[in-house]
PDB file of C-alpha atoms in Angstrom:
ATOM      1  CA  UNK Z   1      -7.282 -16.238  -7.014  1.00 92.00           C
ATOM      2  CA  UNK Z   2      -6.462 -12.677  -7.987  1.00 95.00           C
ATOM      3  CA  UNK Z   3      -2.990 -12.086  -9.395  1.00 97.00           C
ATOM      4  CA  UNK Z   4      -1.348  -8.837 -10.486  1.00 97.00           C
ATOM      5  CA  UNK Z   5       1.827  -8.764 -12.568  1.00 97.00           C
ATOM      6  CA  UNK Z   6       3.897  -5.680 -13.276  1.00 97.00           C
ATOM      7  CA  UNK Z   7       5.858  -5.362 -16.501  1.00 97.00           C
ATOM      8  CA  UNK Z   8       7.981  -2.666 -18.056  1.00 92.00           C
ATOM      9  CA  UNK Z   9      11.534  -1.468 -18.614  1.00 93.00           C
ATOM     10  CA  UNK Z  10      13.833  -1.875 -15.648  1.00 94.00           C
ATOM     11  CA  UNK Z  11      15.954   1.080 -16.743  1.00 97.00           C
ATOM     12  CA  UNK Z  12      14.707   4.518 -17.772  1.00 98.00           C
ATOM     13  CA  UNK Z  13      16.817   7.532 -18.733  1.00 98.00           C
ATOM     14  CA  UNK Z  14      16.460  10.837 -16.878  1.00 98.00           C
ATOM     15  CA  UNK Z  15      13.828  13.179 -18.337  1.00 97.00           C
ATOM     16  CA  UNK Z  16      12.068  10.295 -20.105  1.00 98.00           C
ATOM     17  CA  UNK Z  17       8.704   8.697 -19.278  1.00 98.00           C
ATOM     18  CA  UNK Z  18       8.422   5.630 -17.081  1.00 98.00           C
ATOM     19  CA  UNK Z  19       5.759   3.237 -18.355  1.00 98.00           C
ATOM     20  CA  UNK Z  20       4.483   0.306 -16.322  1.00 97.00           C
ATOM     21  CA  UNK Z  21       1.756  -2.178 -17.216  1.00 98.00           C
ATOM     22  CA  UNK Z  22      -0.188  -4.147 -14.613  1.00 97.00           C
ATOM     23  CA  UNK Z  23      -1.857  -7.304 -15.893  1.00 97.00           C
ATOM     24  CA  UNK Z  24      -4.710  -8.641 -13.791  1.00 96.00           C
ATOM     25  CA  UNK Z  25      -5.763 -12.289 -13.765  1.00 96.00           C
ATOM     26  CA  UNK Z  26      -8.326 -14.093 -11.671  1.00 94.00           C
ATOM     27  CA  UNK Z  27     -10.552 -11.009 -11.535  1.00 93.00           C
ATOM     28  CA  UNK Z  28     -11.791  -8.097 -13.608  1.00 93.00           C
ATOM     29  CA  UNK Z  29     -10.817  -4.422 -13.419  1.00 93.00           C
ATOM     30  CA  UNK Z  30     -14.445  -3.539 -14.157  1.00 91.00           C
ATOM     31  CA  UNK Z  31     -16.968  -3.288 -11.355  1.00 75.00           C
ATOM     32  CA  UNK Z  32     -17.369  -0.599  -8.754  1.00 76.00           C
ATOM     33  CA  UNK Z  33     -16.342  -2.428  -5.587  1.00 85.00           C
ATOM     34  CA  UNK Z  34     -12.656  -2.023  -6.236  1.00 93.00           C
ATOM     35  CA  UNK Z  35     -10.076   0.588  -7.089  1.00 94.00           C
ATOM     36  CA  UNK Z  36      -6.804  -0.231  -8.809  1.00 96.00           C
ATOM     37  CA  UNK Z  37      -3.573   1.581  -8.192  1.00 96.00           C
ATOM     38  CA  UNK Z  38       0.175   1.876  -7.895  1.00 98.00           C
ATOM     39  CA  UNK Z  39       2.529   2.267  -4.950  1.00 98.00           C
ATOM     40  CA  UNK Z  40       6.291   2.693  -5.052  1.00 98.00           C
ATOM     41  CA  UNK Z  41       9.121   2.120  -2.597  1.00 98.00           C
ATOM     42  CA  UNK Z  42      12.547   3.721  -3.047  1.00 98.00           C
ATOM     43  CA  UNK Z  43      15.423   1.464  -1.964  1.00 97.00           C
ATOM     44  CA  UNK Z  44      15.568   1.254   1.822  1.00 96.00           C
ATOM     45  CA  UNK Z  45      12.573   3.561   2.287  1.00 97.00           C
ATOM     46  CA  UNK Z  46       8.863   3.354   2.998  1.00 98.00           C
ATOM     47  CA  UNK Z  47       5.778   3.019   0.835  1.00 98.00           C
ATOM     48  CA  UNK Z  48       4.580   5.937  -1.289  1.00 97.00           C
ATOM     49  CA  UNK Z  49       1.174   5.974  -2.930  1.00 97.00           C
ATOM     50  CA  UNK Z  50       1.228   7.087  -6.570  1.00 97.00           C
ATOM     51  CA  UNK Z  51      -2.420   6.985  -7.608  1.00 96.00           C
ATOM     52  CA  UNK Z  52      -5.621   4.967  -7.935  1.00 94.00           C
ATOM     53  CA  UNK Z  53      -8.609   4.727 -10.251  1.00 91.00           C
ATOM     54  CA  UNK Z  54     -11.936   2.981 -10.517  1.00 90.00           C
ATOM     55  CA  UNK Z  55     -13.783   1.638 -13.542  1.00 86.00           C
ATOM     56  CA  UNK Z  56     -16.554   4.161 -12.859  1.00 84.00           C
ATOM     57  CA  UNK Z  57     -14.117   6.942 -13.723  1.00 82.00           C
ATOM     58  CA  UNK Z  58     -12.830   8.177 -10.371  1.00 87.00           C
ATOM     59  CA  UNK Z  59      -9.108   8.905 -10.438  1.00 91.00           C
ATOM     60  CA  UNK Z  60      -6.906  10.036  -7.555  1.00 92.00           C
ATOM     61  CA  UNK Z  61      -3.248  11.002  -7.640  1.00 95.00           C
ATOM     62  CA  UNK Z  62      -0.642  11.826  -5.019  1.00 94.00           C
ATOM     63  CA  UNK Z  63      -0.478  15.642  -5.098  1.00 93.00           C
ATOM     64  CA  UNK Z  64       3.320  15.509  -5.108  1.00 94.00           C
ATOM     65  CA  UNK Z  65       3.280  13.542  -8.389  1.00 96.00           C
ATOM     66  CA  UNK Z  66       0.040  14.745  -9.937  1.00 95.00           C
ATOM     67  CA  UNK Z  67       1.636  16.942 -12.597  1.00 96.00           C
ATOM     68  CA  UNK Z  68       3.675  14.002 -13.929  1.00 98.00           C
ATOM     69  CA  UNK Z  69       1.502  10.914 -13.464  1.00 98.00           C
ATOM     70  CA  UNK Z  70      -1.321   9.183 -15.294  1.00 96.00           C
ATOM     71  CA  UNK Z  71      -3.018   5.862 -14.502  1.00 96.00           C
ATOM     72  CA  UNK Z  72      -5.609   4.332 -16.794  1.00 94.00           C
ATOM     73  CA  UNK Z  73      -7.310   1.020 -17.446  1.00 94.00           C
ATOM     74  CA  UNK Z  74      -7.755  -1.130 -20.561  1.00 94.00           C
ATOM     75  CA  UNK Z  75     -10.766  -3.359 -20.020  1.00 93.00           C
ATOM     76  CA  UNK Z  76     -10.173  -5.252 -23.274  1.00 95.00           C
ATOM     77  CA  UNK Z  77      -6.863  -6.533 -21.933  1.00 96.00           C
ATOM     78  CA  UNK Z  78      -7.793  -6.457 -18.230  1.00 95.00           C
ATOM     79  CA  UNK Z  79      -4.758  -4.291 -17.621  1.00 96.00           C
ATOM     80  CA  UNK Z  80      -3.979  -0.866 -16.242  1.00 96.00           C
ATOM     81  CA  UNK Z  81      -1.015   1.344 -16.942  1.00 97.00           C
ATOM     82  CA  UNK Z  82       1.111   3.873 -15.110  1.00 97.00           C
ATOM     83  CA  UNK Z  83       2.943   6.656 -16.878  1.00 98.00           C
ATOM     84  CA  UNK Z  84       5.326   8.938 -14.976  1.00 98.00           C
ATOM     85  CA  UNK Z  85       6.954  11.671 -17.024  1.00 98.00           C
ATOM     86  CA  UNK Z  86      10.176  13.670 -16.641  1.00 98.00           C
ATOM     87  CA  UNK Z  87      11.762  11.115 -14.332  1.00 98.00           C
ATOM     88  CA  UNK Z  88      14.857  11.745 -12.238  1.00 98.00           C
ATOM     89  CA  UNK Z  89      17.016   9.545 -10.032  1.00 98.00           C
ATOM     90  CA  UNK Z  90      14.564  10.241  -7.206  1.00 98.00           C
ATOM     91  CA  UNK Z  91      11.996   8.127  -9.065  1.00 98.00           C
ATOM     92  CA  UNK Z  92      14.166   5.014  -8.739  1.00 98.00           C
ATOM     93  CA  UNK Z  93      12.052   2.549  -6.780  1.00 98.00           C
ATOM     94  CA  UNK Z  94      10.253  -0.767  -6.693  1.00 98.00           C
ATOM     95  CA  UNK Z  95       6.866  -0.118  -8.284  1.00 98.00           C
ATOM     96  CA  UNK Z  96       3.880  -2.162  -7.140  1.00 98.00           C
ATOM     97  CA  UNK Z  97       0.459  -2.641  -8.678  1.00 98.00           C
ATOM     98  CA  UNK Z  98      -2.397  -3.336  -6.291  1.00 98.00           C
ATOM     99  CA  UNK Z  99      -6.120  -3.769  -5.935  1.00 97.00           C
ATOM    100  CA  UNK Z 100      -7.955  -1.666  -3.382  1.00 96.00           C
ATOM    101  CA  UNK Z 101     -11.109  -2.802  -1.649  1.00 93.00           C
ATOM    102  CA  UNK Z 102     -13.645  -0.090  -0.975  1.00 88.00           C
ATOM    103  CA  UNK Z 103     -16.458  -0.331   1.611  1.00 84.00           C
ATOM    104  CA  UNK Z 104     -17.365   3.351   1.579  1.00 82.00           C
ATOM    105  CA  UNK Z 105     -15.733   6.705   0.998  1.00 78.00           C
ATOM    106  CA  UNK Z 106     -13.501   6.425   4.048  1.00 84.00           C
ATOM    107  CA  UNK Z 107     -12.756   2.724   4.135  1.00 90.00           C
ATOM    108  CA  UNK Z 108     -10.348   1.769   1.373  1.00 92.00           C
ATOM    109  CA  UNK Z 109      -7.375  -0.563   1.647  1.00 96.00           C
ATOM    110  CA  UNK Z 110      -4.933  -2.531  -0.510  1.00 97.00           C
ATOM    111  CA  UNK Z 111      -6.060  -6.151  -0.428  1.00 96.00           C
ATOM    112  CA  UNK Z 112      -3.847  -7.659  -3.140  1.00 97.00           C
ATOM    113  CA  UNK Z 113      -0.394  -6.618  -4.357  1.00 98.00           C
ATOM    114  CA  UNK Z 114       1.761  -7.562  -7.318  1.00 98.00           C
ATOM    115  CA  UNK Z 115       5.287  -8.779  -6.672  1.00 98.00           C
ATOM    116  CA  UNK Z 116       6.745  -5.409  -7.663  1.00 98.00           C
ATOM    117  CA  UNK Z 117       9.329  -4.416 -10.236  1.00 98.00           C
ATOM    118  CA  UNK Z 118      12.480  -2.356  -9.762  1.00 98.00           C
ATOM    119  CA  UNK Z 119      12.771   0.645 -12.044  1.00 98.00           C
ATOM    120  CA  UNK Z 120      16.099   2.444 -12.089  1.00 98.00           C
ATOM    121  CA  UNK Z 121      16.461   5.924 -13.515  1.00 98.00           C
ATOM    122  CA  UNK Z 122      19.958   6.373 -14.875  1.00 97.00           C
ATOM    123  CA  UNK Z 123      21.722   7.449 -18.028  1.00 96.00           C
TER     124      UNK Z 123
ATOM    125  CA  UNK D   1      -2.360  16.645   4.371  1.00 86.00           C
ATOM    126  CA  UNK D   2      -2.910  13.956   6.975  1.00 92.00           C
ATOM    127  CA  UNK D   3       0.206  12.500   8.650  1.00 95.00           C
ATOM    128  CA  UNK D   4       0.681   9.058  10.218  1.00 97.00           C
ATOM    129  CA  UNK D   5       3.592   8.619  12.632  1.00 98.00           C
ATOM    130  CA  UNK D   6       5.182   5.278  13.484  1.00 98.00           C
ATOM    131  CA  UNK D   7       8.102   4.414  15.742  1.00 96.00           C
ATOM    132  CA  UNK D   8      10.956   3.294  13.470  1.00 96.00           C
ATOM    133  CA  UNK D   9      11.726   0.083  15.324  1.00 97.00           C
ATOM    134  CA  UNK D  10      10.353  -2.292  17.937  1.00 98.00           C
ATOM    135  CA  UNK D  11      12.177  -5.250  19.466  1.00 97.00           C
ATOM    136  CA  UNK D  12      10.635  -8.098  21.458  1.00 97.00           C
ATOM    137  CA  UNK D  13      11.723 -11.513  22.591  1.00 97.00           C
ATOM    138  CA  UNK D  14      10.116 -14.480  20.830  1.00 97.00           C
ATOM    139  CA  UNK D  15       6.982 -15.556  22.630  1.00 97.00           C
ATOM    140  CA  UNK D  16       6.295 -12.083  23.942  1.00 97.00           C
ATOM    141  CA  UNK D  17       3.787  -9.496  22.701  1.00 98.00           C
ATOM    142  CA  UNK D  18       4.710  -6.731  20.269  1.00 98.00           C
ATOM    143  CA  UNK D  19       2.710  -3.530  20.033  1.00 98.00           C
ATOM    144  CA  UNK D  20       3.212  -1.264  17.046  1.00 98.00           C
ATOM    145  CA  UNK D  21       1.644   2.169  17.230  1.00 98.00           C
ATOM    146  CA  UNK D  22       0.424   4.473  14.488  1.00 98.00           C
ATOM    147  CA  UNK D  23      -0.286   8.041  15.532  1.00 98.00           C
ATOM    148  CA  UNK D  24      -2.499  10.546  13.751  1.00 97.00           C
ATOM    149  CA  UNK D  25      -4.784  13.444  14.584  1.00 95.00           C
ATOM    150  CA  UNK D  26      -8.089  11.891  15.675  1.00 96.00           C
ATOM    151  CA  UNK D  27      -7.131   8.668  13.917  1.00 97.00           C
ATOM    152  CA  UNK D  28      -9.881   6.940  15.878  1.00 96.00           C
ATOM    153  CA  UNK D  29     -12.375   8.540  13.476  1.00 95.00           C
ATOM    154  CA  UNK D  30     -10.713   6.865  10.510  1.00 95.00           C
ATOM    155  CA  UNK D  31     -10.475   3.299   9.280  1.00 96.00           C
ATOM    156  CA  UNK D  32      -6.912   1.991   9.711  1.00 97.00           C
ATOM    157  CA  UNK D  33      -5.259  -0.845   7.814  1.00 98.00           C
ATOM    158  CA  UNK D  34      -1.987  -2.658   8.479  1.00 98.00           C
ATOM    159  CA  UNK D  35       0.534  -4.318   6.165  1.00 98.00           C
ATOM    160  CA  UNK D  36       3.451  -6.640   6.808  1.00 98.00           C
ATOM    161  CA  UNK D  37       6.444  -6.477   4.476  1.00 98.00           C
ATOM    162  CA  UNK D  38       9.299  -8.959   4.684  1.00 98.00           C
ATOM    163  CA  UNK D  39      12.624  -8.195   2.974  1.00 96.00           C
ATOM    164  CA  UNK D  40      12.442  -8.487  -0.784  1.00 96.00           C
ATOM    165  CA  UNK D  41       8.706  -9.150  -0.763  1.00 98.00           C
ATOM    166  CA  UNK D  42       5.562  -7.205  -1.516  1.00 98.00           C
ATOM    167  CA  UNK D  43       3.459  -5.944   1.387  1.00 98.00           C
ATOM    168  CA  UNK D  44       0.730  -8.231   2.711  1.00 98.00           C
ATOM    169  CA  UNK D  45      -2.489  -7.026   4.321  1.00 98.00           C
ATOM    170  CA  UNK D  46      -2.694  -8.311   7.912  1.00 98.00           C
ATOM    171  CA  UNK D  47      -5.505  -6.148   9.340  1.00 98.00           C
ATOM    172  CA  UNK D  48      -8.149  -4.022   7.604  1.00 97.00           C
ATOM    173  CA  UNK D  49     -10.895  -1.721   8.790  1.00 96.00           C
ATOM    174  CA  UNK D  50      -9.309  -1.192  12.237  1.00 96.00           C
ATOM    175  CA  UNK D  51      -9.467  -4.773  13.472  1.00 97.00           C
ATOM    176  CA  UNK D  52     -10.582  -7.270  10.827  1.00 97.00           C
ATOM    177  CA  UNK D  53      -8.220 -10.037   9.716  1.00 98.00           C
ATOM    178  CA  UNK D  54      -8.066 -11.331   6.137  1.00 97.00           C
ATOM    179  CA  UNK D  55      -8.363 -15.078   5.753  1.00 96.00           C
ATOM    180  CA  UNK D  56      -5.075 -16.827   6.403  1.00 96.00           C
ATOM    181  CA  UNK D  57      -3.780 -14.256   8.901  1.00 97.00           C
ATOM    182  CA  UNK D  58      -3.209 -15.850  12.332  1.00 97.00           C
ATOM    183  CA  UNK D  59      -5.318 -14.804  15.287  1.00 97.00           C
ATOM    184  CA  UNK D  60      -2.081 -13.668  16.939  1.00 98.00           C
ATOM    185  CA  UNK D  61      -2.468 -10.494  14.872  1.00 98.00           C
ATOM    186  CA  UNK D  62      -4.996  -8.073  16.318  1.00 98.00           C
ATOM    187  CA  UNK D  63      -5.510  -4.332  16.228  1.00 98.00           C
ATOM    188  CA  UNK D  64      -7.382  -1.466  17.808  1.00 98.00           C
ATOM    189  CA  UNK D  65      -7.980   2.187  17.037  1.00 98.00           C
ATOM    190  CA  UNK D  66      -9.004   4.983  19.375  1.00 98.00           C
ATOM    191  CA  UNK D  67      -8.261   8.639  19.969  1.00 97.00           C
ATOM    192  CA  UNK D  68      -4.987   9.606  18.343  1.00 98.00           C
ATOM    193  CA  UNK D  69      -3.412   6.132  18.216  1.00 98.00           C
ATOM    194  CA  UNK D  70      -4.017   2.903  16.341  1.00 98.00           C
ATOM    195  CA  UNK D  71      -2.192  -0.186  17.551  1.00 98.00           C
ATOM    196  CA  UNK D  72      -1.240  -3.461  15.893  1.00 98.00           C
ATOM    197  CA  UNK D  73      -0.657  -6.186  18.469  1.00 98.00           C
ATOM    198  CA  UNK D  74       1.222  -9.372  17.666  1.00 98.00           C
ATOM    199  CA  UNK D  75       0.933 -11.997  20.381  1.00 98.00           C
ATOM    200  CA  UNK D  76       3.421 -14.797  20.901  1.00 97.00           C
ATOM    201  CA  UNK D  77       5.893 -13.257  18.487  1.00 98.00           C
ATOM    202  CA  UNK D  78       7.751 -15.695  16.252  1.00 97.00           C
ATOM    203  CA  UNK D  79      10.972 -15.256  14.307  1.00 96.00           C
ATOM    204  CA  UNK D  80       8.870 -15.335  11.132  1.00 96.00           C
ATOM    205  CA  UNK D  81       7.046 -12.170  12.230  1.00 97.00           C
ATOM    206  CA  UNK D  82      10.203 -10.107  11.719  1.00 98.00           C
ATOM    207  CA  UNK D  83       9.246  -7.553   9.093  1.00 98.00           C
ATOM    208  CA  UNK D  84       8.372  -3.942   8.455  1.00 98.00           C
ATOM    209  CA  UNK D  85       4.819  -3.006   9.380  1.00 98.00           C
ATOM    210  CA  UNK D  86       2.949  -0.086   7.813  1.00 98.00           C
ATOM    211  CA  UNK D  87      -0.319   1.535   8.790  1.00 98.00           C
ATOM    212  CA  UNK D  88      -2.531   3.203   6.168  1.00 98.00           C
ATOM    213  CA  UNK D  89      -5.684   5.300   5.983  1.00 97.00           C
ATOM    214  CA  UNK D  90      -7.805   6.695   3.154  1.00 92.00           C
ATOM    215  CA  UNK D  91      -8.231  10.419   3.731  1.00 89.00           C
ATOM    216  CA  UNK D  92     -11.161  11.538   1.597  1.00 82.00           C
ATOM    217  CA  UNK D  93     -10.985  15.057   3.058  1.00 81.00           C
ATOM    218  CA  UNK D  94      -7.776  15.952   1.233  1.00 79.00           C
ATOM    219  CA  UNK D  95      -6.071  15.380  -2.110  1.00 75.00           C
ATOM    220  CA  UNK D  96      -3.670  12.965  -0.413  1.00 73.00           C
ATOM    221  CA  UNK D  97      -6.220  10.173  -0.420  1.00 88.00           C
ATOM    222  CA  UNK D  98      -3.900   7.339   0.566  1.00 94.00           C
ATOM    223  CA  UNK D  99      -1.610   7.947   3.528  1.00 96.00           C
ATOM    224  CA  UNK D 100       0.970   5.450   4.760  1.00 98.00           C
ATOM    225  CA  UNK D 101       2.858   5.604   8.010  1.00 98.00           C
ATOM    226  CA  UNK D 102       6.634   5.586   7.792  1.00 98.00           C
ATOM    227  CA  UNK D 103       6.836   1.963   8.850  1.00 98.00           C
ATOM    228  CA  UNK D 104       8.046   0.095  11.934  1.00 98.00           C
ATOM    229  CA  UNK D 105      10.714  -2.576  11.777  1.00 98.00           C
ATOM    230  CA  UNK D 106       9.910  -5.458  14.127  1.00 98.00           C
ATOM    231  CA  UNK D 107      12.847  -7.467  15.413  1.00 97.00           C
ATOM    232  CA  UNK D 108      12.465 -10.695  17.370  1.00 96.00           C
ATOM    233  CA  UNK D 109      15.491 -10.669  19.649  1.00 89.00           C
TER     234      UNK D 109
END
């Protein structure tokens, strides 16, 4: 059974870079049927997509975060990583890793989620 | 970018049917997916590709999509169905590829 586990600092200082690692077990991040990505949820608010990538090289980012975000995979460790630079208090949220199933260009959904990790931005 | 609109809250009595709507411009031309999120937990996929159910999701959960509205229907609502429900589409025509609705909080009165 597929399992995703987020790891990273729970506290990040303003203006610094948030780094999150997603470790995948029970499946491989290679292969073209799936995308892998990150979603965040500020306290008490809804879901916000951050970005997604595929092993074939396709990468998509939320336009509102694009200038600050990078998501990449490490096939040797079966992990992928999120980096979000120049963080502010507005980036405080629970960050989720997820796998996306893809049937075709318009049919993509999140089929498996990690448990999420709270990242607080504060000095 | 594409916008999905959900009613913030829906309340139904246990045993009754809950309908949660997700509005979007010509959403019927898109593939809609639904997630259930209970407090303190990660979202769980309950419907994908308009009306398909993942294994393990009860048949009480069904969905449809037509025109400008997609609907998640929960029959015979139970106390355990209380959660936030989010709709989602993949919009390949814009840079905002993944779009979530704002979420609907379901309360079983």
